[in-house]
CSV table of C-alpha atoms and ligand atoms in Angstrom, one decimal:
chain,number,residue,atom,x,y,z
A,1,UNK,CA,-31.0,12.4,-39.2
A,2,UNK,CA,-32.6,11.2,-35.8
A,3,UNK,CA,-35.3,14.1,-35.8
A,4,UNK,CA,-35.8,13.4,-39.9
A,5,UNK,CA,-36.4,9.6,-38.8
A,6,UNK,CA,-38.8,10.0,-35.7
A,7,UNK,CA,-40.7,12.4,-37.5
A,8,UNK,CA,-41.3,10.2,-40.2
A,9,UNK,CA,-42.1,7.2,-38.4
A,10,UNK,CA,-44.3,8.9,-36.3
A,11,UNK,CA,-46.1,10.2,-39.5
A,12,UNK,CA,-45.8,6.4,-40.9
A,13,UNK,CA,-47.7,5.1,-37.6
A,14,UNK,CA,-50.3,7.3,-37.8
A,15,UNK,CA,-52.5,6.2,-40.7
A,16,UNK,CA,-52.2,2.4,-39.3
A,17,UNK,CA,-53.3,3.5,-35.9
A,18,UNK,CA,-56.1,5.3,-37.3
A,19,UNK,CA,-58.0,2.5,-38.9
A,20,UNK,CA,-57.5,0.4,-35.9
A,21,UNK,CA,-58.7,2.8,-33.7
A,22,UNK,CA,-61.4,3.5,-35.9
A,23,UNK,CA,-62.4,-0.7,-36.1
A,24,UNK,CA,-61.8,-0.7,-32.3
A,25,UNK,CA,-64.5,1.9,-32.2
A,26,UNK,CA,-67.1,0.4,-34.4
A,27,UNK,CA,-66.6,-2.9,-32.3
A,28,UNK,CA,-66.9,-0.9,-29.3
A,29,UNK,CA,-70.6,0.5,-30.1
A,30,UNK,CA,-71.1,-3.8,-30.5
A,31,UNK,CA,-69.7,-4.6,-27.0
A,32,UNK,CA,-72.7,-5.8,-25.0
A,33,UNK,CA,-73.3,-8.5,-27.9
A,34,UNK,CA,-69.8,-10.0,-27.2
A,35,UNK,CA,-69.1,-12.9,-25.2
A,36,UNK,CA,-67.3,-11.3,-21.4
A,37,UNK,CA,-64.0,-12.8,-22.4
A,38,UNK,CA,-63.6,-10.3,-25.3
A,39,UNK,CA,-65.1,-7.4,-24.0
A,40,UNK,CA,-62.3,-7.3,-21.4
A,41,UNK,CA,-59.9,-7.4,-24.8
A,42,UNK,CA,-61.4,-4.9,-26.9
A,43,UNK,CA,-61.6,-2.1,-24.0
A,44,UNK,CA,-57.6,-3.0,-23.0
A,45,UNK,CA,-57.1,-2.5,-27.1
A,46,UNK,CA,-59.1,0.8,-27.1
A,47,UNK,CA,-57.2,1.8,-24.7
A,48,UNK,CA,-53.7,0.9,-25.8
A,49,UNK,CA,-54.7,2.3,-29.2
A,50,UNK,CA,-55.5,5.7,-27.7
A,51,UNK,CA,-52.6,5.6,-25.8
A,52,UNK,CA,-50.1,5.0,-28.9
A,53,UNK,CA,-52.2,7.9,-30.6
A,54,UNK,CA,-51.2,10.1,-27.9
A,55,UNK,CA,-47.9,9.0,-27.8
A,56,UNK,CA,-47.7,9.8,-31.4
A,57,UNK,CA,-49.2,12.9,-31.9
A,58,UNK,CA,-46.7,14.1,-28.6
A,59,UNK,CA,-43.8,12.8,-30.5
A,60,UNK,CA,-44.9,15.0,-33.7
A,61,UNK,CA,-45.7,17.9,-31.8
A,62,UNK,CA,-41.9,17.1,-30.6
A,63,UNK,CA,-40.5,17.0,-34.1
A,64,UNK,CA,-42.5,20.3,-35.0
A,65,UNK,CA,-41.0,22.1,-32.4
A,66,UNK,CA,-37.2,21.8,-33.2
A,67,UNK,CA,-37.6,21.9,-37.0
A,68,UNK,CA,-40.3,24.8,-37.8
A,69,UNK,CA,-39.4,28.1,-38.2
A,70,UNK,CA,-40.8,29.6,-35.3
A,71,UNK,CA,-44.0,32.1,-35.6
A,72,UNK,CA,-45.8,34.4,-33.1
A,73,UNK,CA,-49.1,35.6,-33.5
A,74,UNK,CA,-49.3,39.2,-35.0
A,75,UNK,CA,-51.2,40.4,-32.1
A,76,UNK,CA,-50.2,39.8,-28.2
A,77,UNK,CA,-51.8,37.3,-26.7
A,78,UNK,CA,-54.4,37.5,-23.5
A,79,UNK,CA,-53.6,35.4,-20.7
A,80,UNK,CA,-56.6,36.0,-19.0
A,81,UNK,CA,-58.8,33.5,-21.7
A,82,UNK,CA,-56.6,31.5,-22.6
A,83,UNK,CA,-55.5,30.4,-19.1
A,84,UNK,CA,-59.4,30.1,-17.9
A,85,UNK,CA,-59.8,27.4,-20.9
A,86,UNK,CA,-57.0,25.4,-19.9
A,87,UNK,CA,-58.5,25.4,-16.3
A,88,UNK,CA,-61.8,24.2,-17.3
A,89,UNK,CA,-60.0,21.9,-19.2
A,90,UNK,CA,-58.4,20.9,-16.7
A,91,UNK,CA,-60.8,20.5,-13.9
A,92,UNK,CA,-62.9,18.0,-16.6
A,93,UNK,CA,-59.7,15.8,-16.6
A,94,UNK,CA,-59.5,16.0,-12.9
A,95,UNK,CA,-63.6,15.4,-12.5
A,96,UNK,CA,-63.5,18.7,-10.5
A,97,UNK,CA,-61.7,16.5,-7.7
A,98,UNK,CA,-59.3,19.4,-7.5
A,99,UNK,CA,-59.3,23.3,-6.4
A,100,UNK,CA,-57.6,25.4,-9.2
A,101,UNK,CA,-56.9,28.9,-8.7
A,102,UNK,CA,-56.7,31.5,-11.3
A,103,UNK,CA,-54.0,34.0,-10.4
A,104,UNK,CA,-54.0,36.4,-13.5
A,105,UNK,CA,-52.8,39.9,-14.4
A,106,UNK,CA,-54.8,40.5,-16.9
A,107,UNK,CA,-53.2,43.7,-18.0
A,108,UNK,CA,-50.0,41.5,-19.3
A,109,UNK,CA,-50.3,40.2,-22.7
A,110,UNK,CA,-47.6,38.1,-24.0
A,111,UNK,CA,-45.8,38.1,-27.6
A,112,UNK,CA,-46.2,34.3,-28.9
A,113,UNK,CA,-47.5,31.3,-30.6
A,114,UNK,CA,-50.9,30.7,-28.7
A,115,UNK,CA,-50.8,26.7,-29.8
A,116,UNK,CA,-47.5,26.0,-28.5
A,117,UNK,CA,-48.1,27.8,-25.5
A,118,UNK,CA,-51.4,26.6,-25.1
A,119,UNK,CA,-50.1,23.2,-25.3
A,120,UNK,CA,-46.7,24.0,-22.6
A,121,UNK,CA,-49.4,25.5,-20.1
A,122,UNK,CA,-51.5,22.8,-20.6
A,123,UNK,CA,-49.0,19.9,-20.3
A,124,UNK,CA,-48.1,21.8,-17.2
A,125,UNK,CA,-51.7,22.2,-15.7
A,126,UNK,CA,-52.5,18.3,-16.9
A,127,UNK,CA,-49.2,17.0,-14.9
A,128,UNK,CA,-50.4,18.9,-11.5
A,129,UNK,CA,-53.9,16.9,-11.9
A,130,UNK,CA,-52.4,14.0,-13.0
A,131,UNK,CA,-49.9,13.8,-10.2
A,132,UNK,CA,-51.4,15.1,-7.1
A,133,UNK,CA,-54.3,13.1,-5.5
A,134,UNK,CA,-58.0,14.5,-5.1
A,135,UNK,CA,-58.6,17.5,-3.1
A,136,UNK,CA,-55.3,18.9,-4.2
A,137,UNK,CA,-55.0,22.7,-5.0
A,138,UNK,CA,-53.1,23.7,-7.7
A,139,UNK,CA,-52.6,27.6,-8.5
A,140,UNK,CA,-52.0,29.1,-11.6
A,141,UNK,CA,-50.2,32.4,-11.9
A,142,UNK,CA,-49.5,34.9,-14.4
A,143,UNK,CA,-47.4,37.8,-13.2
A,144,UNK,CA,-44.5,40.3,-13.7
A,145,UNK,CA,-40.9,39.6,-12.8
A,146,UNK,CA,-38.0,41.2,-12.2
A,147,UNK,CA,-36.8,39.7,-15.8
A,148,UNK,CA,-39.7,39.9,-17.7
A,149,UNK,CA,-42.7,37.9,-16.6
A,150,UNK,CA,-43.6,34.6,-15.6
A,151,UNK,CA,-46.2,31.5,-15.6
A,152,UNK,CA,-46.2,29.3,-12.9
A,153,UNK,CA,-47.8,26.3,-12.1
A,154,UNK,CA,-47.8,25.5,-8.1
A,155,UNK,CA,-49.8,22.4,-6.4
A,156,UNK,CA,-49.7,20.9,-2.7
A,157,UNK,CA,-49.1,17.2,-3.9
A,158,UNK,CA,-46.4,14.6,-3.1
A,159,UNK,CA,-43.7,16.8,-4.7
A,160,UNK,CA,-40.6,15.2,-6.5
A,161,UNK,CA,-36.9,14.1,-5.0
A,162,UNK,CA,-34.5,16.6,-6.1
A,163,UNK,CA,-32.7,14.2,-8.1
A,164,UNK,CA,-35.2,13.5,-10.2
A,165,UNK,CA,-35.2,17.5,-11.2
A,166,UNK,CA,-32.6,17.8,-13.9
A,167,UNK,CA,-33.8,14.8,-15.9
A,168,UNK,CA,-37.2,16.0,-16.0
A,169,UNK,CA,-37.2,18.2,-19.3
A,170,UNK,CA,-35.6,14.8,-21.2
A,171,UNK,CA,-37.6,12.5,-23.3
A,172,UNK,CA,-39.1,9.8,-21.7
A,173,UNK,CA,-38.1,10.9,-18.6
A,174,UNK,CA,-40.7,9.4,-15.5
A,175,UNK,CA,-40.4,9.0,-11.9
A,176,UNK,CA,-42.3,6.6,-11.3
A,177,UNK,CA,-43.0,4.1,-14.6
A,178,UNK,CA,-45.9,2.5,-13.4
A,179,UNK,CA,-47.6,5.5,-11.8
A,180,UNK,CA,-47.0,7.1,-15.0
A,181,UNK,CA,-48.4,4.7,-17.5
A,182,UNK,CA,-51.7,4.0,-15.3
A,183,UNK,CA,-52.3,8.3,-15.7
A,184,UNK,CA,-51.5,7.5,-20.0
A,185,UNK,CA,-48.4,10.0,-19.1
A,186,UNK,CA,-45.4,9.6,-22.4
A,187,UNK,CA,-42.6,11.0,-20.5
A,188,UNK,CA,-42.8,13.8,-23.0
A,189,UNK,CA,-44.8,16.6,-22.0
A,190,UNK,CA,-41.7,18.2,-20.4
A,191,UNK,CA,-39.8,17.9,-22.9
A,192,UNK,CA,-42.3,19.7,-25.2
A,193,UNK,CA,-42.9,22.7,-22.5
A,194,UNK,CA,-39.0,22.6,-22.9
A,195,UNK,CA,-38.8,23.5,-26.4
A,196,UNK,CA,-41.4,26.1,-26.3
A,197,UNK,CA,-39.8,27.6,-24.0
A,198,UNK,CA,-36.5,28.1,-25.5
A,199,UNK,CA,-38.3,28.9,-29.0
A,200,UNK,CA,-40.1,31.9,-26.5
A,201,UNK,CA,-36.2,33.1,-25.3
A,202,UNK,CA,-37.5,31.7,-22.0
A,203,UNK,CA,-36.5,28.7,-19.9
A,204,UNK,CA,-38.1,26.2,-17.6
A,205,UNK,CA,-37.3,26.4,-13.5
A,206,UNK,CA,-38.8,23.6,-11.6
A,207,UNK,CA,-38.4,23.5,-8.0
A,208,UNK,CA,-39.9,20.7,-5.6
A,209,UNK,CA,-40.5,19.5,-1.7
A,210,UNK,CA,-41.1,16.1,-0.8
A,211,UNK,CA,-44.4,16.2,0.6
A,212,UNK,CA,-44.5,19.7,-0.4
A,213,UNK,CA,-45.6,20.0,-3.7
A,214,UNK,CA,-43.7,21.2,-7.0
A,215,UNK,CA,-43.8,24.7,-8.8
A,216,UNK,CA,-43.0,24.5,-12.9
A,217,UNK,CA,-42.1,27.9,-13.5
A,218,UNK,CA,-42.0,29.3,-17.3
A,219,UNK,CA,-39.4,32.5,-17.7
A,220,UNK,CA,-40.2,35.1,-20.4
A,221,UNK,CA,-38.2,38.1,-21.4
A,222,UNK,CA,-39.4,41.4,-20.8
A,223,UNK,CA,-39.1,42.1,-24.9
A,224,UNK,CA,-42.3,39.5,-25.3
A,225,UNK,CA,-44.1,41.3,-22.5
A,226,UNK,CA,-46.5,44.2,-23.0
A,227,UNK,CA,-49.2,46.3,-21.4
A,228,UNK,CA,-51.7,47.8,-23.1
A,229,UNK,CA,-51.4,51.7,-22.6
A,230,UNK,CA,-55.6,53.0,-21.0
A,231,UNK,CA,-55.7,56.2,-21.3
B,301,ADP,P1,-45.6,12.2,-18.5
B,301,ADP,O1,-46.1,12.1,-19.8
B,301,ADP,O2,-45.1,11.0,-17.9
B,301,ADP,O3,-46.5,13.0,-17.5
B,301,ADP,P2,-43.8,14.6,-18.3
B,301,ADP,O4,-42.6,14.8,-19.1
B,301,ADP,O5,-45.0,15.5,-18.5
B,301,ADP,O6,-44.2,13.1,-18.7
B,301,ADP,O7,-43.4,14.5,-16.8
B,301,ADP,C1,-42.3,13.7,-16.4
B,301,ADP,C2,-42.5,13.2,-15.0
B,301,ADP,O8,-42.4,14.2,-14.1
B,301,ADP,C3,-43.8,12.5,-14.8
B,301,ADP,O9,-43.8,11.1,-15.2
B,301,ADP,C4,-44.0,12.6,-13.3
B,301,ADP,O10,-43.3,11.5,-12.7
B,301,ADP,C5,-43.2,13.9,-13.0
B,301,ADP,N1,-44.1,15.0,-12.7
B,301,ADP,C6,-44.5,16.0,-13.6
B,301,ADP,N2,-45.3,16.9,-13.0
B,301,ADP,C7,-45.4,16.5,-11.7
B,301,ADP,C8,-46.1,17.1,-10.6
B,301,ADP,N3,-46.9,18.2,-10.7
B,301,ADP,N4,-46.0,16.4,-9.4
B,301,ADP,C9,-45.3,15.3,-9.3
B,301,ADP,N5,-44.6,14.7,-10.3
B,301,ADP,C10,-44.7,15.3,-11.5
């Protein structure tokens, strides 16, 4: 009942939110012909708009994952492509203010769905610019392990007090509320790389220092690994 109703009040929301984003937007092209006073209002409501949208489509995405019937692609996946857009992806959101390092083997292809994967890695990837300042290196691996292989996603930032670690994965989750909201964070993103995750057979390790740095690490069995055979 509670995934039936915050799927289909998330659905509800989204058609209202739509036009008034869309308005907001209209007015927006209109701003220099408004008086200062509401200029101010109308870019706090485009912002607060975009922000609701986000939270929305995160809370859908939620719903999708624990009621769809789970689906890999027919062919494995290449890392190697798929984690080169999310960097460039990411290093627009960061304004290139941050080092990210590609650590691939590109021989490994992994047995999945690309979108829910590309949205885990990227939720992932997105958190480490989000939550380490400029100049901060983050360093994204793709490797074998001794169970199968593995993802991870290191940086050098302010890393997280351990007893913040267990809550993490749960909805709504933040460290720091304020910090959070000001980087248009939901408190969901871990949740979602939680569910996609266990729909993979894998699991989610995260391990952080205090002045460290944090390393999200994303387990996969060895029976969604594979190696192309060159002969
Ligand atoms: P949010 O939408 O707030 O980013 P997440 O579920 O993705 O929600 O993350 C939960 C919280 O974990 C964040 O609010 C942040 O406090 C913390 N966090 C996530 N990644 C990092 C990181 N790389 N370094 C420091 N804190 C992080």
């Amino acid at each position: 009942m509670r995934q039936d109703f915050v799927a289909n009040v998330s659905h509800e929301l989204r058609t209202p939110l739509t036009v008034l984003a869309g308005y907001l937007e209209t007015f927006s092209d209109y701003a220099d012909e408004l008086p200062p006073r509401w200029q101010r209002g109308l870019a706090l409501m485009s912002q607060q708009s975009a922000r609701m949208e986000h939270l929305v489509t995160e809370l859908l995405t939620l719903s999708r994952l624990e009621t769809s019937e789970f689906k890999a692609e027919a062919t494995p996946i290449d890392m190697g492509p798929l984690l080169a857009t999310i960097r460039t992806d990411a290093l627009a959101l960061s304004g290139h203010k941050h080092n990210i390092v590609l650590n691939v083997d590109e021989q490994l292809q992994l047995r999945g769905s690309i979108n829910e994967l590309r949205s885990a890695f990227s939720n992932l990837v997105f958190n480490a610019v989000k939550y380490t300042p400029d100049g901060s290196t983050i360093t994204l691996s793709w490797q074998l392990d001794n169970q199968g292989a593995q993802l991870s996603v290191q940086d050098n930032g302010p890393g997280i007090d351990n007893k913040h670690l267990r809550f993490l994965t749960q909805r709504f989750y933040r460290v720091d509320d304020s910090r959070s909201s000001q980087t248009g964070g939901t408190g969901l993103g871990l949740a979602i790389v939680k569910h996609v995750m266990l729909r993979h057979q894998g699991h989610l390790d995260i391990s952080s220092c205090i002045g460290q740095g944090s390393c999200f690490t994303c387990h996969f069995p060895a029976s969604l690994i594979y190696t192309p055979d060159f002969i």
